[in-house]
Amino acid sequence: MGNSNPDAALAAADVRVAEALAADLADEPASFEEAVQRVRACVTANHANTLPLLACLRAVPEPTPYREAADAVDALPVRGLSTQNAYVLFDLLEKSGGVRAIPIAEPAVVPGPASDEPAPSAGFEPASIPAPADPAPAPAPASLPDQPVDHLLVITEAGRAVLDEFEPSRRLAALLEEEPAGYADAYGRVLDLCSAPEGASRAEVEEALAGHPALLSPKQIYPNYFISKLETVDGISWDGRWHATESGLRLRALAG
């Protein structure tokens, strides 16, 4: 019987992705192209994770503290597309070679100042001093919660290549090249509608595309097709209404 909980199914898919990565990445990539392919496979393995993983890659163009980068990604609306938090997403990228961990060196211990007391003279016998009473045992420290070891994360060259490959305008340009010519106008209408400050509801998008030739030729499709495609290339995002992203505003010129 199938899993009726979609979140649980997605989480299970992420576990399978991690296990597959661990198995496939036992050996170093033989070439840069293979390194890029491994990162690409990680980013595309679970479509719910694709945009959040790309956000993780964008978050570490320079060496950045692990927890700082993860907290920044967790605060982004796009992270809500995934069932995983940013710590897990960064872990997937590190395993695939999309980001690299840089350990933070422990601070060196500085020796204390030397004592100013003079050394005893030769033949000097110090007076007998009674031994101090045994000190009371110090209370045992309370156990501390597990603390993740902090380190820096930075995008690798393979990760950067995949990020460039998935750059929104390139993805939409590639999408339009594969789609029937009439679809570009439909994408443009959706982007125009979602570019308004108040955004657009699904019903408003459906109304704007009602009767559009792209819905009937070369085959019958529904307005949600264009919504889904634009969300996939990070052209629009949902927060109760559909809004064009910054990338989406730039994409508008490509849509014709």
Coordinates of C-alpha atoms in Angstrom, one line a residue:
M1 CA 0.0 0.0 0.0
G2 CA 1.4 3.5 -1.0
N3 CA 2.5 6.1 1.5
S4 CA -0.4 8.4 2.1
N5 CA 1.8 11.1 3.7
P6 CA 3.5 13.1 1.0
D7 CA 6.0 14.7 3.4
A8 CA 7.1 11.3 4.7
A9 CA 7.5 10.1 1.1
L10 CA 9.7 13.1 0.3
A11 CA 11.7 12.6 3.4
A12 CA 12.2 9.0 2.5
A13 CA 13.3 10.0 -1.0
D14 CA 15.9 12.3 0.6
V15 CA 17.2 9.4 2.7
R16 CA 17.6 7.3 -0.5
V17 CA 19.4 10.2 -2.2
A18 CA 21.8 10.5 0.7
E19 CA 22.5 6.7 0.7
A20 CA 23.0 6.7 -3.1
L21 CA 25.4 9.6 -2.8
A22 CA 27.4 7.9 -0.1
A23 CA 27.7 4.8 -2.3
D24 CA 28.5 6.6 -5.5
L25 CA 31.0 9.1 -4.1
A26 CA 33.3 6.6 -2.4
D27 CA 35.9 7.4 -5.2
E28 CA 37.1 10.8 -6.3
P29 CA 35.6 12.0 -9.6
A30 CA 37.9 11.1 -12.5
S31 CA 37.3 14.5 -14.2
F32 CA 35.8 17.9 -13.7
E33 CA 32.8 16.9 -15.9
E34 CA 32.2 13.9 -13.6
A35 CA 32.4 16.2 -10.5
V36 CA 29.8 18.5 -12.1
Q37 CA 27.6 15.6 -12.9
R38 CA 27.6 14.5 -9.3
V39 CA 26.5 17.9 -8.1
R40 CA 23.9 18.1 -10.8
A41 CA 22.5 14.6 -9.8
C42 CA 22.2 15.8 -6.2
V43 CA 20.4 19.0 -7.2
T44 CA 17.9 17.2 -9.5
A45 CA 17.4 14.0 -7.5
N46 CA 14.4 15.3 -5.6
H47 CA 12.6 18.2 -7.4
A48 CA 11.3 19.5 -4.0
N49 CA 14.9 20.2 -3.1
T50 CA 16.2 21.7 -6.3
L51 CA 15.5 25.4 -5.6
P52 CA 16.5 25.1 -1.9
L53 CA 19.8 23.4 -2.9
L54 CA 20.5 26.1 -5.4
A55 CA 19.8 28.7 -2.6
C56 CA 22.4 26.9 -0.5
L57 CA 25.0 27.1 -3.3
R58 CA 24.3 30.9 -3.6
A59 CA 24.7 31.4 0.1
V60 CA 28.4 30.4 0.2
P61 CA 30.2 32.2 -2.6
E62 CA 33.0 32.9 -0.1
P63 CA 34.0 30.8 3.0
T64 CA 31.0 31.3 5.4
P65 CA 30.4 29.9 8.9
Y66 CA 28.3 26.7 8.6
R67 CA 25.6 27.7 11.0
E68 CA 25.4 31.3 9.7
A69 CA 24.9 29.9 6.1
A70 CA 22.3 27.4 7.2
D71 CA 20.3 29.9 9.3
A72 CA 20.3 32.3 6.3
V73 CA 18.9 29.7 4.0
D74 CA 16.4 28.5 6.5
A75 CA 15.0 32.0 6.6
L76 CA 14.3 32.1 2.8
P77 CA 10.8 31.4 1.6
V78 CA 12.2 29.0 -1.0
R79 CA 13.4 26.7 1.8
G80 CA 9.8 25.9 2.5
L81 CA 9.6 23.8 -0.7
S82 CA 11.7 21.1 0.9
T83 CA 10.9 18.9 3.8
Q84 CA 14.6 19.2 5.0
N85 CA 16.2 22.0 6.9
A86 CA 19.3 23.8 5.5
Y87 CA 21.7 21.7 7.6
V88 CA 20.6 18.5 5.8
L89 CA 20.7 20.3 2.4
F90 CA 24.2 21.5 3.0
D91 CA 25.2 18.0 4.0
L92 CA 23.9 16.6 0.7
L93 CA 25.9 19.2 -1.2
E94 CA 29.0 18.5 0.8
K95 CA 28.7 14.8 0.1
S96 CA 28.2 15.4 -3.6
G97 CA 31.1 17.9 -3.9
G98 CA 29.0 21.0 -4.4
V99 CA 30.4 22.7 -1.3
R100 CA 33.6 22.2 0.6
A101 CA 34.0 22.3 4.4
I102 CA 37.0 24.2 5.8
P103 CA 37.8 23.4 9.4
I104 CA 38.3 26.2 11.9
A105 CA 41.6 25.9 13.7
E106 CA 41.3 25.8 17.5
P107 CA 42.8 28.9 19.2
A108 CA 46.4 28.3 20.4
V109 CA 46.8 28.1 24.2
V110 CA 48.9 31.1 25.4
P111 CA 51.1 30.2 28.4
G112 CA 50.6 32.3 31.5
P113 CA 53.2 34.8 32.7
A114 CA 56.2 33.5 34.6
S115 CA 56.1 33.9 38.4
D116 CA 58.1 36.9 39.8
E117 CA 59.0 35.1 43.0
P118 CA 62.8 34.5 43.3
A119 CA 64.2 31.0 43.3
P120 CA 65.2 29.7 46.8
S121 CA 68.9 30.1 47.7
A122 CA 71.1 27.0 47.8
G123 CA 71.0 25.3 51.2
F124 CA 67.8 27.1 52.1
E125 CA 65.4 24.8 54.0
P126 CA 61.9 26.1 53.9
A127 CA 59.9 25.9 57.1
S128 CA 57.6 23.0 57.5
I129 CA 54.2 23.9 56.2
P130 CA 51.2 21.8 57.2
A131 CA 49.5 20.2 54.2
P132 CA 46.2 21.8 53.4
A133 CA 43.1 19.9 54.0
D134 CA 41.7 18.0 51.1
P135 CA 39.5 20.4 49.1
A136 CA 35.9 19.7 48.7
P137 CA 35.3 17.9 45.4
A138 CA 34.0 20.3 42.7
P139 CA 30.5 19.6 41.6
A140 CA 30.3 17.6 38.4
P141 CA 29.4 19.9 35.4
A142 CA 26.0 19.5 34.0
S143 CA 26.0 17.6 30.8
L144 CA 26.0 19.9 27.7
P145 CA 23.7 19.3 24.8
D146 CA 25.4 18.1 21.6
Q147 CA 27.0 21.0 19.9
P148 CA 27.7 20.8 16.1
V149 CA 31.3 21.4 15.3
D150 CA 31.5 24.7 13.5
H151 CA 33.3 25.1 10.3
L152 CA 33.3 27.2 7.1
L153 CA 31.5 26.2 3.9
V154 CA 32.3 27.5 0.4
I155 CA 31.0 26.6 -3.0
T156 CA 33.3 24.4 -5.2
E157 CA 34.1 25.0 -8.8
A158 CA 31.8 22.1 -9.7
G159 CA 29.0 23.6 -7.5
R160 CA 29.5 27.0 -9.3
A161 CA 29.2 25.3 -12.7
V162 CA 25.9 23.8 -11.7
L163 CA 24.7 27.0 -10.2
D164 CA 25.5 28.8 -13.5
E165 CA 23.8 26.1 -15.4
F166 CA 20.6 26.5 -13.3
E167 CA 20.7 30.3 -13.4
P168 CA 17.0 31.3 -14.0
S169 CA 17.3 33.2 -17.2
R170 CA 19.3 30.3 -18.8
R171 CA 16.8 27.8 -17.6
L172 CA 13.9 29.7 -19.0
A173 CA 15.7 30.3 -22.3
A174 CA 16.3 26.6 -22.5
L175 CA 12.7 25.9 -21.6
L176 CA 11.4 28.3 -24.3
E177 CA 13.6 26.7 -26.9
E178 CA 12.0 23.3 -26.2
E179 CA 8.4 24.6 -26.0
P180 CA 6.1 25.3 -28.9
A181 CA 6.4 28.9 -30.1
G182 CA 3.0 30.0 -28.8
Y183 CA 3.9 29.2 -25.2
A184 CA 6.2 32.2 -24.8
D185 CA 3.3 34.6 -24.9
A186 CA 1.5 32.6 -22.2
Y187 CA 4.5 32.6 -20.0
G188 CA 4.8 36.4 -20.5
R189 CA 1.1 36.9 -19.5
V190 CA 1.6 34.9 -16.2
L191 CA 4.8 36.9 -15.4
D192 CA 3.0 40.2 -16.1
L193 CA 0.2 39.2 -13.8
C194 CA 2.4 38.0 -11.0
S195 CA 4.6 41.1 -11.3
A196 CA 1.9 43.3 -9.9
P197 CA 2.5 44.4 -6.2
E198 CA -0.4 42.3 -5.0
G199 CA 0.6 39.3 -7.1
A200 CA -2.0 36.9 -8.5
S201 CA -4.2 34.1 -7.3
R202 CA -4.4 30.8 -9.2
A203 CA -7.9 31.7 -10.3
E204 CA -6.7 35.0 -11.7
V205 CA -4.0 33.3 -13.7
E206 CA -6.5 30.8 -15.1
E207 CA -8.8 33.7 -16.0
A208 CA -5.9 35.6 -17.7
L209 CA -5.1 32.5 -19.9
A210 CA -8.7 31.6 -20.6
G211 CA -9.0 31.0 -24.4
H212 CA -5.3 31.3 -25.0
P213 CA -4.3 29.3 -28.1
A214 CA -1.4 27.7 -26.1
L215 CA -3.9 25.8 -24.0
L216 CA -5.2 24.0 -27.1
S217 CA -2.3 23.7 -29.5
P218 CA -0.4 21.5 -30.2
K219 CA -2.1 19.7 -27.4
Q220 CA -4.6 20.5 -24.6
I221 CA -3.0 21.7 -21.4
Y222 CA -4.1 23.7 -18.4
P223 CA -3.0 27.1 -16.9
N224 CA -1.3 25.3 -14.0
Y225 CA 1.3 24.0 -16.6
F226 CA 2.7 27.5 -17.0
I227 CA 2.6 28.2 -13.2
S228 CA 4.4 25.0 -12.4
K229 CA 7.1 25.6 -15.1
L230 CA 7.8 29.2 -13.9
E231 CA 8.0 28.0 -10.3
T232 CA 10.5 25.4 -11.3
V233 CA 12.8 27.9 -12.9
D234 CA 12.4 30.3 -9.9
G235 CA 10.4 32.8 -11.9
I236 CA 7.5 33.0 -9.5
S237 CA 7.0 32.0 -5.8
W238 CA 3.9 31.4 -3.6
D239 CA 3.2 33.1 -0.3
G240 CA -0.6 32.8 -0.4
R241 CA -0.5 34.5 -3.9
W242 CA 1.8 34.1 -6.8
H243 CA 4.5 36.8 -7.1
A244 CA 7.2 37.3 -9.6
T245 CA 10.7 36.9 -8.1
E246 CA 13.6 39.2 -8.8
S247 CA 14.7 36.5 -11.3
G248 CA 11.2 36.5 -12.7
L249 CA 11.2 40.2 -13.4
R250 CA 14.4 39.7 -15.4
L251 CA 12.9 36.6 -17.1
R252 CA 10.1 38.7 -18.5
A253 CA 12.2 40.1 -21.4
L254 CA 13.0 36.5 -22.5
A255 CA 9.4 35.4 -22.5
G256 CA 8.5 37.8 -25.4

